[in-house]
PDB file of C-alpha atoms in Angstrom:
ATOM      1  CA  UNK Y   1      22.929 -37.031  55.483  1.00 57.00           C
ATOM      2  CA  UNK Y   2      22.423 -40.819  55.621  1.00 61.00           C
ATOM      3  CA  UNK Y   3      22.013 -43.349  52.775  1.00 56.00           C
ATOM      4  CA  UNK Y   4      18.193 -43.417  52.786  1.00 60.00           C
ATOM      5  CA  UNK Y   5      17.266 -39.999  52.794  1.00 60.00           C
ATOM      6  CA  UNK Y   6      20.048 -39.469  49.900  1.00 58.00           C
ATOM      7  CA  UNK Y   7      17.911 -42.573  48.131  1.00 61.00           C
ATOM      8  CA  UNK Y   8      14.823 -40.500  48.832  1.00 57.00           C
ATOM      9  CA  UNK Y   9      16.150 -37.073  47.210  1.00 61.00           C
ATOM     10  CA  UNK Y  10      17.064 -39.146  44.219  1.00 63.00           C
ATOM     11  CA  UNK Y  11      13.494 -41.038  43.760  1.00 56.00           C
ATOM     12  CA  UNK Y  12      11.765 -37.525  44.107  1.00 56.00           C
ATOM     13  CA  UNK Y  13      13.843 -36.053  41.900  1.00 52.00           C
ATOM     14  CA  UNK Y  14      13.798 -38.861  39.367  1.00 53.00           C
ATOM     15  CA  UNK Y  15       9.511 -38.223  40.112  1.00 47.00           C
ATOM     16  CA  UNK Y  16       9.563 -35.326  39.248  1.00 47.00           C
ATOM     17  CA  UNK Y  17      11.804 -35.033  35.822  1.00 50.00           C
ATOM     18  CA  UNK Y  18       9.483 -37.824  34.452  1.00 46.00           C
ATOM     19  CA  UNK Y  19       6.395 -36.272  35.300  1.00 45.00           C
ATOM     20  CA  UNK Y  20       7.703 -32.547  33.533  1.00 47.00           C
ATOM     21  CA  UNK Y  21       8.983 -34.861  30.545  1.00 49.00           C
ATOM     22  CA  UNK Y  22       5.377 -36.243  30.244  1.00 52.00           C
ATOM     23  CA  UNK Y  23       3.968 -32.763  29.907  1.00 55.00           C
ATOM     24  CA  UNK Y  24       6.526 -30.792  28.237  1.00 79.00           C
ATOM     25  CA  UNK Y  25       5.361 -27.375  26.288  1.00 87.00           C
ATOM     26  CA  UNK Y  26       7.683 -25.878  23.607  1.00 94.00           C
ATOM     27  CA  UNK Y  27       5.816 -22.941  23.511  1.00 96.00           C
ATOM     28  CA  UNK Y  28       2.129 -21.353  22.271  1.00 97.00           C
ATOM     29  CA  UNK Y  29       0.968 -20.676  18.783  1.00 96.00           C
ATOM     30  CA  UNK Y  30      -2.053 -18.865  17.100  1.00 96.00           C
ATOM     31  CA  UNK Y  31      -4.473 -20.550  14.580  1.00 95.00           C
ATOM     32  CA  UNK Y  32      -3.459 -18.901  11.291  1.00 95.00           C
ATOM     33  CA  UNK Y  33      -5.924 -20.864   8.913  1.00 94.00           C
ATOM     34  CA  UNK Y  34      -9.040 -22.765  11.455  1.00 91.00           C
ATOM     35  CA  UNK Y  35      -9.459 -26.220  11.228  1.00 86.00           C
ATOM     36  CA  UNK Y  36     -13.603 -27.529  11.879  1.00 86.00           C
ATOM     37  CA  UNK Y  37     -12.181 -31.047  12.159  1.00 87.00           C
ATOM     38  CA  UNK Y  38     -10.309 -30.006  15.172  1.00 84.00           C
ATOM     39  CA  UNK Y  39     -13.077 -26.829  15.701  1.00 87.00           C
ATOM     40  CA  UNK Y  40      -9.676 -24.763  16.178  1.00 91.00           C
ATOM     41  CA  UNK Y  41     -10.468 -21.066  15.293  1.00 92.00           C
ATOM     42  CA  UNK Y  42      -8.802 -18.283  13.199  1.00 93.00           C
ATOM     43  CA  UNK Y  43      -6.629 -16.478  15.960  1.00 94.00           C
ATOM     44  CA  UNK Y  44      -7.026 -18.735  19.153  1.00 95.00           C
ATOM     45  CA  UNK Y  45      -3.966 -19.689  21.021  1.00 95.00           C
ATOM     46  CA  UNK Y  46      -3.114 -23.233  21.286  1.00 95.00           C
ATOM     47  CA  UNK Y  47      -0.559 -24.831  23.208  1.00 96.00           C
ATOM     48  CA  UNK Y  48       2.643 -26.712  21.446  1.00 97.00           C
ATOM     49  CA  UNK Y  49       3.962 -30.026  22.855  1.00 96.00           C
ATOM     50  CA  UNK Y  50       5.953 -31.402  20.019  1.00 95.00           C
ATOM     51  CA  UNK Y  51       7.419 -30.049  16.352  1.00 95.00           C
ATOM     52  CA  UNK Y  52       7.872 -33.380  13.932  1.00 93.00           C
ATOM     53  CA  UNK Y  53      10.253 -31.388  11.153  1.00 93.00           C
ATOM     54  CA  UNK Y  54       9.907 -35.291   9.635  1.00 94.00           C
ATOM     55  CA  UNK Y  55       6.120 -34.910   9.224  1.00 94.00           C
ATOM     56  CA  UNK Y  56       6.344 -30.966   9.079  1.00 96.00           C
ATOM     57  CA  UNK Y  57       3.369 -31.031  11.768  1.00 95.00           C
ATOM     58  CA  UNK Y  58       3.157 -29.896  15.670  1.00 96.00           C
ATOM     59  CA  UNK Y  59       1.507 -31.827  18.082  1.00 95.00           C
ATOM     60  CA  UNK Y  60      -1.284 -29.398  20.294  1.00 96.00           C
ATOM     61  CA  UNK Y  61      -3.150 -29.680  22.838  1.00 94.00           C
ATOM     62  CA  UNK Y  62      -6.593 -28.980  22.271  1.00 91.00           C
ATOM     63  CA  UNK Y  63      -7.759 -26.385  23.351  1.00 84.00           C
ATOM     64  CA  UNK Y  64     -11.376 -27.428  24.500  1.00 78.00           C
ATOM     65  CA  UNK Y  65      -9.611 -30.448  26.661  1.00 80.00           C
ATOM     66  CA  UNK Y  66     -10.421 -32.968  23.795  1.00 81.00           C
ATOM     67  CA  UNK Y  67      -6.941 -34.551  23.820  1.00 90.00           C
ATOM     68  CA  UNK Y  68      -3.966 -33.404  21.606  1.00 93.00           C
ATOM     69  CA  UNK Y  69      -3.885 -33.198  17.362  1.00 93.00           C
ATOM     70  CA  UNK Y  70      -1.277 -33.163  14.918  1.00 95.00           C
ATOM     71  CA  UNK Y  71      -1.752 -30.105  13.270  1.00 94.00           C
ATOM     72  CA  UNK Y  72       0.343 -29.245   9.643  1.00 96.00           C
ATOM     73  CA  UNK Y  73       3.253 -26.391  10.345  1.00 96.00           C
ATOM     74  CA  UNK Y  74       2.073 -23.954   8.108  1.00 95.00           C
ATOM     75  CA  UNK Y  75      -1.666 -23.726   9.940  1.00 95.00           C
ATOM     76  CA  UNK Y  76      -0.334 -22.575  12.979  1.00 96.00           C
ATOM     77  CA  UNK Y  77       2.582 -19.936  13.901  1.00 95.00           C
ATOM     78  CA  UNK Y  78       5.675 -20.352  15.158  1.00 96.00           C
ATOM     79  CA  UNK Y  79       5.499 -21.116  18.684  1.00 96.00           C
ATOM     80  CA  UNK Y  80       6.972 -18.479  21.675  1.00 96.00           C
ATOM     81  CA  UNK Y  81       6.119 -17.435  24.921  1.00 96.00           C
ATOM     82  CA  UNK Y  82       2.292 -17.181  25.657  1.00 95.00           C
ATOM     83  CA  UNK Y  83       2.568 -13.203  25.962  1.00 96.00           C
ATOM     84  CA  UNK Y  84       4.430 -12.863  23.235  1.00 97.00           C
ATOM     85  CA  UNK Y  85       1.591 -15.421  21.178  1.00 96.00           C
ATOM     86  CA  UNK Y  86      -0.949 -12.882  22.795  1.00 97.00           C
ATOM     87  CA  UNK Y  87       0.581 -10.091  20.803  1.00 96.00           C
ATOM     88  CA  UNK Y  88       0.749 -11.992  17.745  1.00 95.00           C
ATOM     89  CA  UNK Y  89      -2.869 -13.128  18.141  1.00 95.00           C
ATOM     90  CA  UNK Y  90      -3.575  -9.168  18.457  1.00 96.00           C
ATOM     91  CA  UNK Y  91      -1.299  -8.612  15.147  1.00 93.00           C
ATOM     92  CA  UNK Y  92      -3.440 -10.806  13.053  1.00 93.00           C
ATOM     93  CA  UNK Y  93      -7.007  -9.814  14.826  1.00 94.00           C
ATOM     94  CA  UNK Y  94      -8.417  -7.779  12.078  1.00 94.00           C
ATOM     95  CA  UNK Y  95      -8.017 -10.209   9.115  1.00 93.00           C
ATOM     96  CA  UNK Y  96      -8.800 -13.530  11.481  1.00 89.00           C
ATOM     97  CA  UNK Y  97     -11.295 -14.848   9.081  1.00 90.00           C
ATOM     98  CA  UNK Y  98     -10.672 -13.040   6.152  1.00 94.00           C
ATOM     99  CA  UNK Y  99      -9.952 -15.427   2.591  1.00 94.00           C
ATOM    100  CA  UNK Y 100      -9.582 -13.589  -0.871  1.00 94.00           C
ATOM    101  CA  UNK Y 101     -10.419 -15.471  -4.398  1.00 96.00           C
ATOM    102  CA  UNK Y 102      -7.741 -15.206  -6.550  1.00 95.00           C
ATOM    103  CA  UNK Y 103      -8.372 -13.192  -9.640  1.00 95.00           C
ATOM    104  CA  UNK Y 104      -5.041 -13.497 -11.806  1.00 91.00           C
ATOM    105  CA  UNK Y 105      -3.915 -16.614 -12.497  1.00 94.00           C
ATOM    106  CA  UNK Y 106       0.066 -16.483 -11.829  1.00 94.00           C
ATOM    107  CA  UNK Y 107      -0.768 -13.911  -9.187  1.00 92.00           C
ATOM    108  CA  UNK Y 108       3.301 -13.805  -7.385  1.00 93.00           C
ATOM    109  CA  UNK Y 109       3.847 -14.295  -3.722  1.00 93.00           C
ATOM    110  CA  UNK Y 110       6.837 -12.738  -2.467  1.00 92.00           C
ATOM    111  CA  UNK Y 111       8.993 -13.014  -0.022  1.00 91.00           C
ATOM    112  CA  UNK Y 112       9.546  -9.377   1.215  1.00 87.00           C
ATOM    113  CA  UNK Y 113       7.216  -6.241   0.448  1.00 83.00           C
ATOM    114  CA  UNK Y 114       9.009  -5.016  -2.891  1.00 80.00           C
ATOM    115  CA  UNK Y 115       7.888  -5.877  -5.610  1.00 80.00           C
ATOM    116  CA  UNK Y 116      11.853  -7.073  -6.868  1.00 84.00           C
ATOM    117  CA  UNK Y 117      11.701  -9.567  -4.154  1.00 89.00           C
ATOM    118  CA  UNK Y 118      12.159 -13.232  -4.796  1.00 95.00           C
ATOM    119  CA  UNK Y 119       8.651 -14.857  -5.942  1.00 95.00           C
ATOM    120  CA  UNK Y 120       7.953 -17.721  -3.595  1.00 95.00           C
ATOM    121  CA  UNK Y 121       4.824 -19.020  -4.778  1.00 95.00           C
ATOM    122  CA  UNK Y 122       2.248 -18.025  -7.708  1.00 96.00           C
ATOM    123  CA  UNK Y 123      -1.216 -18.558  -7.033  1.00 96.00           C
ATOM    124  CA  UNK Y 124      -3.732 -20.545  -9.446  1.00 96.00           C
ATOM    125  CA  UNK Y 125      -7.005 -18.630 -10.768  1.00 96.00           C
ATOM    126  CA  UNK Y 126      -9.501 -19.623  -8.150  1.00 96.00           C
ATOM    127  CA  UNK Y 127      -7.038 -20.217  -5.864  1.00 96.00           C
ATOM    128  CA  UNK Y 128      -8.066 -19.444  -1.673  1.00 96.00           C
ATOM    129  CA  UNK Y 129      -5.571 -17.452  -0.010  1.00 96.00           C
ATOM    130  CA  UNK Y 130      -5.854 -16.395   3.600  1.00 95.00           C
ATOM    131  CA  UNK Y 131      -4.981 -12.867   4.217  1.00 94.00           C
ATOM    132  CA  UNK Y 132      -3.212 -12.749   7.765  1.00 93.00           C
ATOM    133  CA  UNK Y 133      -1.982  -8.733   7.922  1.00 91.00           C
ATOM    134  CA  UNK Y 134      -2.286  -5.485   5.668  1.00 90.00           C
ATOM    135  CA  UNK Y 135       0.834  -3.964   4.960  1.00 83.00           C
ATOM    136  CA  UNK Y 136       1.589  -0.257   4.438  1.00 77.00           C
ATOM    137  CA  UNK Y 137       0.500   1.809   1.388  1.00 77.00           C
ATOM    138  CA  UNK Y 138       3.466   1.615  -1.014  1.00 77.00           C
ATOM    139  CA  UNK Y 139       4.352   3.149  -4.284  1.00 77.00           C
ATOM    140  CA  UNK Y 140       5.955   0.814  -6.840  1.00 75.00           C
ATOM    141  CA  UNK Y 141       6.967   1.747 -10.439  1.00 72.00           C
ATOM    142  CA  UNK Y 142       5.413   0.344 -13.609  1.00 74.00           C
ATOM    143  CA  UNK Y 143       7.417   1.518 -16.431  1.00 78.00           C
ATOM    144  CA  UNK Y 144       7.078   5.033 -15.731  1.00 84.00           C
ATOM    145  CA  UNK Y 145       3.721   5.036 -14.058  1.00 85.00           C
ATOM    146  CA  UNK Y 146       3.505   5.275 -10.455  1.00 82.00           C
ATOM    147  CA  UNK Y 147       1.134   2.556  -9.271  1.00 80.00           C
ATOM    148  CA  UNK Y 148      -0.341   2.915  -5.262  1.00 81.00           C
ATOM    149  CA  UNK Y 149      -1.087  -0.304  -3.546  1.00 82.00           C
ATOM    150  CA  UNK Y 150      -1.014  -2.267   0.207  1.00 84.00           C
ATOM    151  CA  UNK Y 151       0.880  -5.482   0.291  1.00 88.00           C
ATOM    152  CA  UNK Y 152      -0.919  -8.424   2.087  1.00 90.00           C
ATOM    153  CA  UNK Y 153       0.342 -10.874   4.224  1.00 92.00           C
ATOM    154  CA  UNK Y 154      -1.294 -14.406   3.538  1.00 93.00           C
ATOM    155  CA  UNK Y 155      -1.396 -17.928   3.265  1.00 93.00           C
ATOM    156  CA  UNK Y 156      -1.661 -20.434   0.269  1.00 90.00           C
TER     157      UNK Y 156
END
């Protein structure tokens, strides 16, 4: 191999690891709670370039082709493989544009589906909550009374 075909290889390659930097994906997420700003749907797949953990946002493309958007964590899930986002969209179908009105003001969020499990959030009276996934029916005890129930999956 001479000197100017190895000078070659390298230019191409440097080419080409610049242009795959430029248009790097990390992964795909679904819309968990829409956004009309950005007209991004409950339960469309969108495509992750960048997670800021110092601004707690991702940056997506759009996915009508209008450019990219930082979008806050929380609104979107955690990005993986496009199948795999696929299934997740799937997961979350049924409820995709379901929000509840909360009824009970302290109402407890927890962390796992039993009702001992840590409380990560209360909600306020009032308060919109998007449900993302129905749980399965579960007895839990009140005093001595057997109370039947579904947990919910949502957002605050």
């Amino acid at each position: 191999m001479n000197f100017k075909n190895l000078k070659y290889i390298i230019f191409s390659l440097f080419v080409a690891i610049a242009f795959t930097s430029c248009t790097k994906t990390i992964g795909y997420s679904v819309v968990l709670w829409g956004d009309e700003k950005n007209q991004l749907n409950d339960g469309e797949i969108v495509k992750v370039l960048v997670k800021s953990n110092i601004t707690h946002t991702y940056i997506i493309e759009l996915p009508n082709g209008n450019g990219k958007e930082e979008i806050p964590l929380w609104q979107l899930s955690e990005p993986e493989s496009k199948s795999k986002a696929k299934k997740t969209a799937q997961k979350y179908a049924e409820y995709s544009n379901t929000f509840a009105s909360v009824k009970l003001d302290g109402l407890p969020i927890r962390a796992q589906t039993v009702n001992t499990a840590k409380q990560v959030y209360r909600c306020r009276k009032g308060e919109t909550i998007k449900v993302l996934q129905q749980g399965r029916e579960q007895v839990l005890k009140a005093g001595k009374e057997d109370i039947t129930g579904n947990w919910y999956k949502v957002l605050t």
